[in-house]
PDB file of C-alpha atoms in Angstrom:
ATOM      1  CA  UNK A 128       0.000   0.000   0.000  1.00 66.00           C
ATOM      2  CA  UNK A 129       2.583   2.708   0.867  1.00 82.00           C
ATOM      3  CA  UNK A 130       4.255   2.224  -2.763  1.00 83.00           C
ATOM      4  CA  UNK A 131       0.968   2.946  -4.798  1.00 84.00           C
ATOM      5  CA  UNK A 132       0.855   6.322  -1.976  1.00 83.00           C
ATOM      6  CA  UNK A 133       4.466   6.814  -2.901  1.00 84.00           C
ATOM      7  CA  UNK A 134       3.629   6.575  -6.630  1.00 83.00           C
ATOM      8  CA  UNK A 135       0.791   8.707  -7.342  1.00 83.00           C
ATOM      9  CA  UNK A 136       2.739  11.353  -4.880  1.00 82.00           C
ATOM     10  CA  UNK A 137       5.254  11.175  -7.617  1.00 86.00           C
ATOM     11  CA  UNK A 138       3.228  11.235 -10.573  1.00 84.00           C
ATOM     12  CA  UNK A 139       0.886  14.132  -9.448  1.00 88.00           C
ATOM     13  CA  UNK A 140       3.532  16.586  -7.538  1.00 89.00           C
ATOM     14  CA  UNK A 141       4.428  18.128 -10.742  1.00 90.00           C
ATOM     15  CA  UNK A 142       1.126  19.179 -11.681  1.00 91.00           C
ATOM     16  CA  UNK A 143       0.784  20.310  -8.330  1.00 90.00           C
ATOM     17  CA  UNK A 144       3.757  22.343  -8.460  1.00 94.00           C
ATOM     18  CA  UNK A 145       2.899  23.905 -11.224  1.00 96.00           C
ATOM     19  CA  UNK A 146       0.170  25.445 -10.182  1.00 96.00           C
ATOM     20  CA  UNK A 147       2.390  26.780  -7.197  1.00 96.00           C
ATOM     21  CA  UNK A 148       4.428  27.864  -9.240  1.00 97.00           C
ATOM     22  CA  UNK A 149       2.185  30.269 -11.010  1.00 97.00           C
ATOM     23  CA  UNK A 150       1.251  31.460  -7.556  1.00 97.00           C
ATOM     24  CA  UNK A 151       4.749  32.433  -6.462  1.00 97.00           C
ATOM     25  CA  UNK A 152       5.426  34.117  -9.956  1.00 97.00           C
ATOM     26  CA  UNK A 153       2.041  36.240  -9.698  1.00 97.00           C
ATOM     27  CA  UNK A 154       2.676  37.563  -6.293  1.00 97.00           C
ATOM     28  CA  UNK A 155       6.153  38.100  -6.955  1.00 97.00           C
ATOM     29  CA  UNK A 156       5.316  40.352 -10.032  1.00 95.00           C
ATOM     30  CA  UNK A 157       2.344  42.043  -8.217  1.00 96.00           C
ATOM     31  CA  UNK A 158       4.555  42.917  -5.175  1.00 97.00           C
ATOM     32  CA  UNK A 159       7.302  44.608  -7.589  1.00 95.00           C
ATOM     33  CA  UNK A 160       4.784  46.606  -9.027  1.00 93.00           C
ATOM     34  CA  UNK A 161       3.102  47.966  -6.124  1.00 94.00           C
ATOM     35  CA  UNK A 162       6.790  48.764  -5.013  1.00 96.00           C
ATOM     36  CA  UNK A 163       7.716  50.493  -7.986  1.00 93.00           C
ATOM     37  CA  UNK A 164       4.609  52.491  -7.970  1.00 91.00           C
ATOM     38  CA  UNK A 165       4.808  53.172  -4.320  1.00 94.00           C
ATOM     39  CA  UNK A 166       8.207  54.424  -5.051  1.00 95.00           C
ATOM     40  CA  UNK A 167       7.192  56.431  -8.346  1.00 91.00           C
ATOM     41  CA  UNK A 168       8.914  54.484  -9.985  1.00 91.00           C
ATOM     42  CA  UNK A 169       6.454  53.634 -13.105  1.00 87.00           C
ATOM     43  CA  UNK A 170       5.852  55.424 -15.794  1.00 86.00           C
ATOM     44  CA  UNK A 171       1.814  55.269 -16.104  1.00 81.00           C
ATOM     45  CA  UNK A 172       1.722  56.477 -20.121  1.00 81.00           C
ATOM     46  CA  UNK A 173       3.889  53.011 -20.673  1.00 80.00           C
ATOM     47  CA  UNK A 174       0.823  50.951 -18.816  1.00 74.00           C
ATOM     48  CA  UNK A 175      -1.993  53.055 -20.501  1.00 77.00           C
ATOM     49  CA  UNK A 176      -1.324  53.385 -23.733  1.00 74.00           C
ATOM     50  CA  UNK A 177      -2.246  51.533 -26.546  1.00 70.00           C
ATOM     51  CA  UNK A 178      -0.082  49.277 -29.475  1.00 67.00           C
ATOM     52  CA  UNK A 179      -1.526  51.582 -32.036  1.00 62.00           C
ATOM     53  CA  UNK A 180      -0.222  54.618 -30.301  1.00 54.00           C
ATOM     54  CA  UNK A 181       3.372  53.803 -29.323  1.00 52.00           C
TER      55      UNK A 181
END
């Protein structure tokens, strides 16, 4: 019994991890920003303009 346990541990972790993955990466990101900004550090026209415009 422990070995079947052991091996769907094994074959589902990376999924799994994935997905925590994306969580670290997204607060990460989010916290920069809100630093930068905090800081005055971002240029707003960058963020609001458009593709057409630049």
């Amino acid at each position: 019994m422990p070995q079947f346990a052991v091996a769907l541990m094994i074959g589902n972790e990376p999924i799994l991890d994935m997905f925590g993955t994306v969580q670290n990466v997204t607060g990460n990101i989010t916290t920069s920003f809100l630093v930068a900004r905090k800081a005055n550090a971002v240029e707003k026209g960058v963020y609001q303009s458009t593709k057409e415009s630049q």
